[in-house]
Amino acid sequence: MATAIKVPATADGVDRLMLDLGRAARSAAAELALAPRTVKDKALIEAARALRESVPAILSANETDLAAARAAGRNGAYLDRLMLNPARIEGIAKGLEAVAALDDPVGDTIARWTRPNGLVISRVRVPLGVVGIIYESRPNVTADAGALTLKSGNAAILRGGSDSHASSVAILACLERGLAAAGLPEASIQLVPTTDREAVGAMLRGLDGTIDVIVPRGGKSLVERVQNEARVPVFAHLEGICHTYVDAAADLEMARRIVVNAKMRRTGVCGATECLLVDANARQDLMGPLVTALLDAGCEVRGDEAARKADPRVRAASPDDYGHEFLDAVIAVKSVDGVEGAIRHIARYGSQHTDAIVTGDQASADKFLQRVDSAIVLHNASTQFADGGEFGMGAEIGIATGKMHARGPVGVEQLTTFKYVVRGDGQVRPG
């Protein structure tokens, strides 16, 4: 079982530890690639059972992390991302069961065709191999990442943040119980047992070829380091600078519900709206009710002249407020020249994560959905739906904003690649 351990106080000591994890993961991956669905599902279901039986132990570990975070002066949004309670633990357990209920992607035939010479060619899904996940303060990622990699036949090396280490260790113990019950190798899901930052560097160097892909899940500085230093492929994930644009043709009551939910449901998640754009051409007064609803919900609003006129409590926005990921009860607000203005603003300030339009005009909605180049675009819905579980994927490792291999929520299907299986009956290629 993973616990925080001391390693030799040298880079070589950490490297040796990490190389051992990599070799164990590679061995486990070979077994997982052949594991039948029933075995993988049993591991997930038993892990969910273990989570429910271990609530007191998990909460105790989480309180250790929370106490340290409070002592370090972490803000409320950070503490919310870190905090577990019985309801959230139950949600994690249900997430494991939801992943177990998903179709197994491994071995799925994506396409099949026959060549004129009689060769039958199939494109078949296979696991990626060993997935390294580097994340920060969300202990639920330990379960989500472990479940998704297991279901997709991959081994996982998890490097959680030091602030959530005790919580992650407690959750991993439940995953290990599930693996043992199903007869799968314990190294199928490994948590890096040291908080030494050099462990991240070792993972980014690929652990002597044992890591096939890195998935970062965290703030801008973490993601930038991963993208700059990684010597293995990365599922790109930039900041969640999400926008909600309210069009002149929007239903005001719908817009108010969506905007408040998009910002305030959970302010510290990557799908939280960070900028509200309001159509300056609205015949009705949209800006005032929307800004007032946010302020009354406890949100600090930083806006342009139109927003400040709408409510005297609005603070003047600085240029840096647009294109900023607050991850807190703070939002930037700006009046724009219709859907075209919204599209231009998002192209300049967005991060290609998640953006939404609220409108009753289908033509405006279609234009927005077609032209906003983000991983997720929504019409008349909250940006907080940017979540693999809400997409029916059971869970997610993160939202990929790049355009290679995976984009949007990274679930079991995105954690596979494919190979070509060619069947013949004696064909040779003519000279």
CSV table of C-alpha atoms in Angstrom, one decimal:
chain,number,residue,atom,x,y,z
A,1,MET,CA,0.0,0.0,0.0
A,2,ALA,CA,1.3,3.5,-0.9
A,3,THR,CA,2.4,5.7,2.0
A,4,ALA,CA,4.5,8.8,2.3
A,5,ILE,CA,8.1,7.5,2.5
A,6,LYS,CA,11.5,8.9,2.7
A,7,VAL,CA,13.9,8.4,-0.2
A,8,PRO,CA,17.5,9.2,-0.4
A,9,ALA,CA,17.9,13.0,-0.5
A,10,THR,CA,19.3,13.0,-4.0
A,11,ALA,CA,17.9,13.1,-7.5
A,12,ASP,CA,19.4,9.6,-8.1
A,13,GLY,CA,17.4,8.3,-5.1
A,14,VAL,CA,14.1,9.6,-6.5
A,15,ASP,CA,15.0,8.3,-10.0
A,16,ARG,CA,15.6,4.8,-8.7
A,17,LEU,CA,12.3,4.8,-6.9
A,18,MET,CA,10.5,6.1,-9.9
A,19,LEU,CA,12.1,3.6,-12.3
A,20,ASP,CA,11.0,0.8,-10.0
A,21,LEU,CA,7.4,2.1,-10.3
A,22,GLY,CA,7.7,2.4,-14.0
A,23,ARG,CA,8.9,-1.2,-14.5
A,24,ALA,CA,6.2,-2.5,-12.2
A,25,ALA,CA,3.6,-0.5,-14.1
A,26,ARG,CA,4.8,-1.9,-17.5
A,27,SER,CA,4.6,-5.4,-16.2
A,28,ALA,CA,1.0,-4.8,-14.9
A,29,ALA,CA,0.0,-3.1,-18.2
A,30,ALA,CA,0.9,-6.3,-20.1
A,31,GLU,CA,-1.5,-8.3,-17.9
A,32,LEU,CA,-4.3,-5.6,-17.9
A,33,ALA,CA,-4.3,-5.4,-21.7
A,34,LEU,CA,-5.5,-9.0,-21.7
A,35,ALA,CA,-7.8,-8.8,-18.7
A,36,PRO,CA,-11.5,-9.6,-19.5
A,37,ARG,CA,-14.2,-7.1,-18.7
A,38,THR,CA,-15.6,-9.1,-15.9
A,39,VAL,CA,-12.3,-9.0,-14.0
A,40,LYS,CA,-11.8,-5.3,-14.4
A,41,ASP,CA,-15.4,-4.6,-13.4
A,42,LYS,CA,-15.1,-6.7,-10.3
A,43,ALA,CA,-12.1,-4.7,-9.2
A,44,LEU,CA,-14.0,-1.4,-9.6
A,45,ILE,CA,-17.1,-2.7,-7.8
A,46,GLU,CA,-15.1,-4.0,-4.9
A,47,ALA,CA,-13.2,-0.8,-4.7
A,48,ALA,CA,-16.5,1.1,-4.5
A,49,ARG,CA,-17.5,-1.2,-1.7
A,50,ALA,CA,-14.2,-0.5,0.1
A,51,LEU,CA,-14.7,3.2,-0.2
A,52,ARG,CA,-18.1,3.0,1.5
A,53,GLU,CA,-16.6,0.9,4.3
A,54,SER,CA,-13.7,3.3,4.7
A,55,VAL,CA,-15.5,6.6,5.1
A,56,PRO,CA,-14.2,7.4,8.6
A,57,ALA,CA,-10.6,6.6,7.6
A,58,ILE,CA,-10.8,8.7,4.4
A,59,LEU,CA,-12.3,11.6,6.3
A,60,SER,CA,-9.6,11.4,8.9
A,61,ALA,CA,-6.9,11.5,6.3
A,62,ASN,CA,-8.7,14.3,4.5
A,63,GLU,CA,-8.8,16.4,7.7
A,64,THR,CA,-5.1,16.0,8.0
A,65,ASP,CA,-4.7,17.5,4.5
A,66,LEU,CA,-7.3,20.3,5.2
A,67,ALA,CA,-5.6,21.3,8.4
A,68,ALA,CA,-2.2,21.7,6.7
A,69,ALA,CA,-3.9,23.6,3.8
A,70,ARG,CA,-5.6,26.0,6.3
A,71,ALA,CA,-2.3,26.5,8.1
A,72,ALA,CA,-0.7,27.4,4.8
A,73,GLY,CA,-3.3,30.1,4.2
A,74,ARG,CA,-5.1,28.4,1.2
A,75,ASN,CA,-8.2,30.2,0.0
A,76,GLY,CA,-11.8,28.9,0.2
A,77,ALA,CA,-11.9,27.7,-3.4
A,78,TYR,CA,-8.7,25.7,-2.9
A,79,LEU,CA,-10.1,24.1,0.3
A,80,ASP,CA,-13.3,23.3,-1.5
A,81,ARG,CA,-11.4,21.3,-4.2
A,82,LEU,CA,-9.5,19.5,-1.4
A,83,MET,CA,-12.4,18.8,0.9
A,84,LEU,CA,-14.1,15.4,1.1
A,85,ASN,CA,-17.3,14.6,3.0
A,86,PRO,CA,-19.6,11.6,3.1
A,87,ALA,CA,-21.6,12.8,0.1
A,88,ARG,CA,-18.5,13.4,-2.0
A,89,ILE,CA,-17.1,10.0,-1.1
A,90,GLU,CA,-20.4,8.4,-2.0
A,91,GLY,CA,-20.1,10.3,-5.3
A,92,ILE,CA,-16.6,8.8,-5.9
A,93,ALA,CA,-18.0,5.3,-5.1
A,94,LYS,CA,-20.8,5.8,-7.6
A,95,GLY,CA,-18.3,7.0,-10.1
A,96,LEU,CA,-16.4,3.7,-9.9
A,97,GLU,CA,-19.6,1.8,-10.4
A,98,ALA,CA,-20.5,4.0,-13.4
A,99,VAL,CA,-17.2,3.3,-15.0
A,100,ALA,CA,-17.7,-0.4,-14.4
A,101,ALA,CA,-21.0,-0.2,-16.2
A,102,LEU,CA,-19.5,1.3,-19.3
A,103,ASP,CA,-18.8,-0.8,-22.4
A,104,ASP,CA,-15.2,-2.1,-22.5
A,105,PRO,CA,-13.4,-0.3,-25.3
A,106,VAL,CA,-10.5,-2.8,-25.5
A,107,GLY,CA,-10.9,-5.1,-28.5
A,108,ASP,CA,-13.7,-3.0,-30.1
A,109,THR,CA,-13.5,-3.1,-33.8
A,110,ILE,CA,-13.7,0.6,-35.0
A,111,ALA,CA,-13.8,-0.3,-38.7
A,112,ARG,CA,-13.4,-3.3,-41.0
A,113,TRP,CA,-13.0,-3.5,-44.8
A,114,THR,CA,-11.9,-6.0,-47.4
A,115,ARG,CA,-9.3,-5.2,-50.1
A,116,PRO,CA,-9.6,-6.4,-53.7
A,117,ASN,CA,-6.9,-9.0,-53.0
A,118,GLY,CA,-9.0,-10.5,-50.2
A,119,LEU,CA,-7.1,-9.1,-47.2
A,120,VAL,CA,-9.5,-8.3,-44.4
A,121,ILE,CA,-8.3,-5.2,-42.4
A,122,SER,CA,-9.7,-4.2,-39.0
A,123,ARG,CA,-8.9,-1.2,-36.9
A,124,VAL,CA,-9.1,-2.4,-33.3
A,125,ARG,CA,-8.9,-0.5,-30.0
A,126,VAL,CA,-6.0,-1.3,-27.7
A,127,PRO,CA,-4.8,0.2,-24.4
A,128,LEU,CA,-2.2,3.0,-24.5
A,129,GLY,CA,-0.1,1.1,-21.9
A,130,VAL,CA,1.1,3.1,-18.9
A,131,VAL,CA,-0.5,6.4,-18.2
A,132,GLY,CA,1.1,9.0,-15.9
A,133,ILE,CA,-1.3,11.4,-14.2
A,134,ILE,CA,0.0,14.4,-12.4
A,135,TYR,CA,-2.6,16.4,-10.5
A,136,GLU,CA,-2.9,18.8,-7.6
A,137,SER,CA,-5.4,19.3,-4.8
A,138,ARG,CA,-8.3,17.1,-5.9
A,139,PRO,CA,-8.1,13.8,-4.1
A,140,ASN,CA,-11.1,12.4,-6.1
A,141,VAL,CA,-8.8,12.3,-9.2
A,142,THR,CA,-7.0,9.4,-7.5
A,143,ALA,CA,-10.2,7.3,-7.9
A,144,ASP,CA,-11.3,8.7,-11.2
A,145,ALA,CA,-7.9,8.2,-12.9
A,146,GLY,CA,-7.4,4.8,-11.4
A,147,ALA,CA,-10.9,3.6,-12.5
A,148,LEU,CA,-10.6,5.0,-16.1
A,149,THR,CA,-7.1,3.6,-16.7
A,150,LEU,CA,-8.1,0.2,-15.3
A,151,LYS,CA,-11.3,0.0,-17.4
A,152,SER,CA,-9.3,0.9,-20.5
A,153,GLY,CA,-6.7,-1.8,-19.8
A,154,ASN,CA,-3.9,0.6,-18.8
A,155,ALA,CA,-1.7,0.8,-15.8
A,156,ALA,CA,-1.5,4.1,-13.9
A,157,ILE,CA,1.2,6.0,-12.1
A,158,LEU,CA,-0.5,8.7,-10.1
A,159,ARG,CA,1.4,11.7,-8.7
A,160,GLY,CA,-1.0,13.7,-6.6
A,161,GLY,CA,-0.3,17.0,-5.0
A,162,SER,CA,1.5,17.1,-1.7
A,163,ASP,CA,-1.5,18.9,-0.2
A,164,SER,CA,-3.8,16.0,-0.9
A,165,HIS,CA,-1.4,13.2,-0.2
A,166,ALA,CA,-3.0,11.7,2.9
A,167,SER,CA,-6.4,11.7,1.2
A,168,SER,CA,-5.0,10.1,-1.9
A,169,VAL,CA,-3.3,7.3,0.1
A,170,ALA,CA,-6.6,6.5,1.8
A,171,ILE,CA,-8.4,6.3,-1.5
A,172,LEU,CA,-5.7,4.3,-3.1
A,173,ALA,CA,-6.0,1.7,-0.3
A,174,CYS,CA,-9.6,1.1,-1.4
A,175,LEU,CA,-8.6,0.7,-5.1
A,176,GLU,CA,-5.9,-1.8,-4.0
A,177,ARG,CA,-8.5,-3.8,-2.2
A,178,GLY,CA,-10.5,-4.0,-5.4
A,179,LEU,CA,-7.5,-5.1,-7.4
A,180,ALA,CA,-6.7,-7.8,-4.9
A,181,ALA,CA,-10.3,-9.1,-4.9
A,182,ALA,CA,-10.2,-9.4,-8.7
A,183,GLY,CA,-6.8,-11.0,-8.7
A,184,LEU,CA,-5.1,-8.1,-10.6
A,185,PRO,CA,-1.6,-6.9,-10.0
A,186,GLU,CA,-1.3,-4.2,-7.2
A,187,ALA,CA,1.0,-2.2,-9.6
A,188,SER,CA,-2.0,-1.7,-11.9
A,189,ILE,CA,-2.6,1.6,-10.0
A,190,GLN,CA,0.3,3.1,-8.2
A,191,LEU,CA,0.6,6.3,-6.2
A,192,VAL,CA,4.0,7.9,-6.2
A,193,PRO,CA,4.9,7.4,-2.5
A,194,THR,CA,7.0,10.6,-2.1
A,195,THR,CA,6.1,14.3,-2.3
A,196,ASP,CA,9.5,15.2,-3.6
A,197,ARG,CA,9.0,17.4,-6.7
A,198,GLU,CA,11.8,15.6,-8.5
A,199,ALA,CA,9.4,12.7,-8.9
A,200,VAL,CA,7.4,14.9,-11.4
A,201,GLY,CA,10.6,15.5,-13.4
A,202,ALA,CA,11.3,11.8,-13.5
A,203,MET,CA,7.8,11.1,-14.8
A,204,LEU,CA,8.2,13.8,-17.5
A,205,ARG,CA,11.4,12.1,-18.6
A,206,GLY,CA,9.3,9.0,-19.2
A,207,LEU,CA,10.8,6.6,-16.7
A,208,ASP,CA,13.2,4.9,-19.2
A,209,GLY,CA,10.4,4.4,-21.7
A,210,THR,CA,7.9,2.9,-19.4
A,211,ILE,CA,5.4,5.8,-19.5
A,212,ASP,CA,3.4,6.1,-22.7
A,213,VAL,CA,1.5,9.3,-22.1
A,214,ILE,CA,1.2,12.0,-19.4
A,215,VAL,CA,-2.1,13.7,-18.3
A,216,PRO,CA,-1.7,16.9,-16.3
A,217,ARG,CA,-4.6,18.1,-14.2
A,218,GLY,CA,-4.0,21.3,-12.3
A,219,GLY,CA,-3.2,24.9,-12.5
A,220,LYS,CA,-1.4,26.9,-15.2
A,221,SER,CA,2.1,26.5,-13.7
A,222,LEU,CA,1.8,22.7,-13.5
A,223,VAL,CA,0.4,22.4,-17.0
A,224,GLU,CA,3.1,24.7,-18.4
A,225,ARG,CA,5.8,22.7,-16.7
A,226,VAL,CA,4.5,19.4,-18.1
A,227,GLN,CA,4.1,20.8,-21.6
A,228,ASN,CA,7.6,22.4,-21.6
A,229,GLU,CA,9.5,19.5,-20.0
A,230,ALA,CA,7.7,16.3,-21.0
A,231,ARG,CA,9.6,13.9,-23.3
A,232,VAL,CA,6.5,11.7,-23.8
A,233,PRO,CA,3.1,12.6,-25.4
A,234,VAL,CA,0.9,14.9,-23.3
A,235,PHE,CA,-2.9,15.2,-23.3
A,236,ALA,CA,-2.9,19.0,-23.4
A,237,HIS,CA,-5.0,20.8,-20.8
A,238,LEU,CA,-4.8,24.6,-20.5
A,239,GLU,CA,-6.6,26.9,-18.2
A,240,GLY,CA,-10.4,26.8,-17.9
A,241,ILE,CA,-11.1,30.3,-19.1
A,242,CYS,CA,-14.7,29.6,-19.8
A,243,HIS,CA,-17.2,32.2,-21.1
A,244,THR,CA,-21.0,32.4,-21.1
A,245,TYR,CA,-22.4,34.8,-23.7
A,246,VAL,CA,-26.0,36.0,-23.2
A,247,ASP,CA,-27.6,37.0,-26.5
A,248,ALA,CA,-30.3,39.6,-27.0
A,249,ALA,CA,-32.7,36.8,-27.9
A,250,ALA,CA,-32.1,35.0,-24.6
A,251,ASP,CA,-34.9,34.3,-22.1
A,252,LEU,CA,-33.9,36.4,-19.1
A,253,GLU,CA,-35.0,33.9,-16.4
A,254,MET,CA,-33.2,31.1,-18.2
A,255,ALA,CA,-30.1,33.2,-18.6
A,256,ARG,CA,-30.1,34.2,-14.9
A,257,ARG,CA,-30.3,30.6,-13.8
A,258,ILE,CA,-27.5,29.5,-16.2
A,259,VAL,CA,-25.2,32.3,-15.4
A,260,VAL,CA,-25.4,32.0,-11.6
A,261,ASN,CA,-24.9,28.2,-11.8
A,262,ALA,CA,-22.1,28.5,-14.4
A,263,LYS,CA,-20.1,30.7,-12.0
A,264,MET,CA,-21.2,29.8,-8.5
A,265,ARG,CA,-22.1,26.1,-8.3
A,266,ARG,CA,-18.5,25.3,-7.7
A,267,THR,CA,-16.1,28.2,-8.4
A,268,GLY,CA,-12.9,26.1,-8.2
A,269,VAL,CA,-13.6,23.7,-11.1
A,270,CYS,CA,-12.2,24.1,-14.6
A,271,GLY,CA,-15.7,24.4,-16.1
A,272,ALA,CA,-16.7,27.4,-14.0
A,273,THR,CA,-17.5,30.5,-16.1
A,274,GLU,CA,-14.8,33.1,-15.6
A,275,CYS,CA,-16.2,35.8,-18.0
A,276,LEU,CA,-19.8,36.8,-18.7
A,277,LEU,CA,-20.4,38.4,-22.1
A,278,VAL,CA,-23.7,40.3,-22.6
A,279,ASP,CA,-25.1,41.4,-25.9
A,280,ALA,CA,-25.0,45.3,-26.1
A,281,ASN,CA,-27.8,45.2,-28.6
A,282,ALA,CA,-30.4,43.7,-26.3
A,283,ARG,CA,-33.7,45.4,-26.5
A,284,GLN,CA,-34.4,44.4,-22.9
A,285,ASP,CA,-32.1,45.2,-20.0
A,286,LEU,CA,-30.1,42.0,-19.7
A,287,MET,CA,-27.0,43.3,-18.0
A,288,GLY,CA,-28.6,44.6,-14.8
A,289,PRO,CA,-30.5,41.5,-13.7
A,290,LEU,CA,-27.6,39.2,-14.5
A,291,VAL,CA,-25.0,41.3,-12.7
A,292,THR,CA,-27.3,41.8,-9.7
A,293,ALA,CA,-28.0,38.0,-9.5
A,294,LEU,CA,-24.3,37.3,-9.4
A,295,LEU,CA,-23.6,39.9,-6.7
A,296,ASP,CA,-26.6,38.7,-4.6
A,297,ALA,CA,-25.2,35.2,-4.9
A,298,GLY,CA,-21.9,36.4,-3.3
A,299,CYS,CA,-19.8,36.8,-6.4
A,300,GLU,CA,-17.4,39.7,-6.9
A,301,VAL,CA,-18.1,41.3,-10.3
A,302,ARG,CA,-15.4,43.2,-12.2
A,303,GLY,CA,-16.9,44.8,-15.2
A,304,ASP,CA,-16.7,47.4,-18.0
A,305,GLU,CA,-18.7,50.6,-18.1
A,306,ALA,CA,-22.0,48.9,-19.0
A,307,ALA,CA,-21.7,46.5,-16.0
A,308,ARG,CA,-20.7,49.3,-13.6
A,309,LYS,CA,-23.8,51.3,-14.7
A,310,ALA,CA,-26.0,48.3,-14.1
A,311,ASP,CA,-25.1,48.0,-10.4
A,312,PRO,CA,-22.9,50.3,-8.3
A,313,ARG,CA,-21.4,47.3,-6.5
A,314,VAL,CA,-19.5,46.3,-9.7
A,315,ARG,CA,-15.7,47.0,-9.5
A,316,ALA,CA,-13.9,48.3,-12.6
A,317,ALA,CA,-12.3,45.5,-14.5
A,318,SER,CA,-8.6,45.7,-15.4
A,319,PRO,CA,-7.4,44.5,-18.8
A,320,ASP,CA,-5.9,41.5,-17.0
A,321,ASP,CA,-9.3,40.4,-15.7
A,322,TYR,CA,-10.3,39.3,-19.2
A,323,GLY,CA,-8.6,36.0,-20.0
A,324,HIS,CA,-8.0,35.2,-16.3
A,325,GLU,CA,-8.9,32.0,-14.5
A,326,PHE,CA,-10.1,33.1,-11.1
A,327,LEU,CA,-11.1,29.7,-9.7
A,328,ASP,CA,-13.0,31.7,-7.0
A,329,ALA,CA,-16.2,33.7,-6.6
A,330,VAL,CA,-15.0,36.4,-8.9
A,331,ILE,CA,-16.2,37.0,-12.5
A,332,ALA,CA,-15.3,39.5,-15.3
A,333,VAL,CA,-18.2,41.0,-17.2
A,334,LYS,CA,-18.2,42.7,-20.6
A,335,SER,CA,-20.7,44.1,-23.1
A,336,VAL,CA,-20.1,42.9,-26.6
A,337,ASP,CA,-21.5,43.6,-30.1
A,338,GLY,CA,-23.7,40.6,-30.5
A,339,VAL,CA,-22.7,37.1,-31.3
A,340,GLU,CA,-19.9,38.3,-33.6
A,341,GLY,CA,-18.4,40.3,-30.7
A,342,ALA,CA,-18.7,37.4,-28.4
A,343,ILE,CA,-16.9,35.1,-30.9
A,344,ARG,CA,-14.1,37.7,-31.3
A,345,HIS,CA,-13.7,38.1,-27.5
A,346,ILE,CA,-13.5,34.4,-26.9
A,347,ALA,CA,-11.0,33.9,-29.7
A,348,ARG,CA,-8.7,36.5,-28.1
A,349,TYR,CA,-9.1,35.6,-24.4
A,350,GLY,CA,-10.4,32.1,-24.2
A,351,SER,CA,-8.4,28.9,-23.6
A,352,GLN,CA,-10.4,26.6,-26.0
A,353,HIS,CA,-11.9,24.8,-23.0
A,354,THR,CA,-15.6,25.4,-22.6
A,355,ASP,CA,-17.9,28.3,-23.8
A,356,ALA,CA,-21.6,28.7,-23.8
A,357,ILE,CA,-24.3,30.8,-25.5
A,358,VAL,CA,-27.7,31.5,-24.1
A,359,THR,CA,-30.2,32.5,-26.8
A,360,GLY,CA,-33.6,31.7,-28.3
A,361,ASP,CA,-32.3,32.5,-31.8
A,362,GLN,CA,-31.2,29.2,-33.5
A,363,ALA,CA,-29.2,31.0,-36.1
A,364,SER,CA,-27.1,32.8,-33.5
A,365,ALA,CA,-26.7,29.6,-31.6
A,366,ASP,CA,-25.5,27.7,-34.7
A,367,LYS,CA,-23.0,30.4,-35.6
A,368,PHE,CA,-21.6,30.4,-32.0
A,369,LEU,CA,-21.4,26.5,-31.9
A,370,GLN,CA,-19.7,26.4,-35.3
A,371,ARG,CA,-17.2,29.2,-34.9
A,372,VAL,CA,-16.1,29.0,-31.3
A,373,ASP,CA,-13.0,26.8,-31.4
A,374,SER,CA,-13.3,25.2,-28.0
A,375,ALA,CA,-13.3,21.6,-26.9
A,376,ILE,CA,-16.8,22.0,-25.5
A,377,VAL,CA,-19.4,24.4,-26.7
A,378,LEU,CA,-22.9,24.6,-25.2
A,379,HIS,CA,-26.3,26.2,-26.1
A,380,ASN,CA,-28.6,27.1,-23.3
A,381,ALA,CA,-26.7,25.2,-20.7
A,382,SER,CA,-24.3,25.9,-17.9
A,383,THR,CA,-20.5,25.5,-18.5
A,384,GLN,CA,-20.4,23.4,-15.3
A,385,PHE,CA,-21.6,20.5,-17.4
A,386,ALA,CA,-18.0,20.3,-18.7
A,387,ASP,CA,-17.4,17.0,-17.0
A,388,GLY,CA,-16.9,13.4,-18.1
A,389,GLY,CA,-19.5,12.1,-15.7
A,390,GLU,CA,-22.1,14.5,-17.1
A,391,PHE,CA,-21.2,13.4,-20.6
A,392,GLY,CA,-22.1,9.8,-19.7
A,393,MET,CA,-18.4,8.7,-19.5
A,394,GLY,CA,-18.6,7.7,-15.8
A,395,ALA,CA,-15.7,10.0,-14.9
A,396,GLU,CA,-12.8,11.8,-16.5
A,397,ILE,CA,-9.1,12.3,-16.0
A,398,GLY,CA,-9.5,15.9,-17.3
A,399,ILE,CA,-10.6,18.1,-20.1
A,400,ALA,CA,-8.1,18.0,-23.0
A,401,THR,CA,-7.9,21.3,-24.9
A,402,GLY,CA,-5.4,20.1,-27.6
A,403,LYS,CA,-6.4,18.8,-31.0
A,404,MET,CA,-4.4,15.6,-31.2
A,405,HIS,CA,-5.8,12.2,-30.2
A,406,ALA,CA,-8.1,13.4,-27.4
A,407,ARG,CA,-10.2,16.5,-27.0
A,408,GLY,CA,-12.7,17.4,-24.3
A,409,PRO,CA,-13.4,15.0,-21.4
A,410,VAL,CA,-10.7,12.2,-21.3
A,411,GLY,CA,-12.6,9.0,-20.5
A,412,VAL,CA,-12.0,5.3,-21.2
A,413,GLU,CA,-12.3,5.6,-25.0
A,414,GLN,CA,-9.8,8.4,-25.1
A,415,LEU,CA,-7.3,6.3,-23.1
A,416,THR,CA,-7.1,3.8,-26.0
A,417,THR,CA,-5.3,3.8,-29.3
A,418,PHE,CA,-5.7,1.3,-32.1
A,419,LYS,CA,-3.8,-1.2,-34.2
A,420,TYR,CA,-4.5,-2.7,-37.5
A,421,VAL,CA,-5.3,-6.4,-37.6
A,422,VAL,CA,-4.9,-7.9,-41.1
A,423,ARG,CA,-6.2,-11.3,-42.0
A,424,GLY,CA,-5.3,-13.1,-45.2
A,425,ASP,CA,-5.3,-16.6,-46.8
A,426,GLY,CA,-1.9,-16.7,-48.3
A,427,GLN,CA,-1.6,-13.3,-50.2
A,428,VAL,CA,1.8,-12.1,-51.2
A,429,ARG,CA,2.5,-8.6,-52.6
A,430,PRO,CA,3.4,-8.7,-56.2
A,431,GLY,CA,6.7,-7.3,-57.4
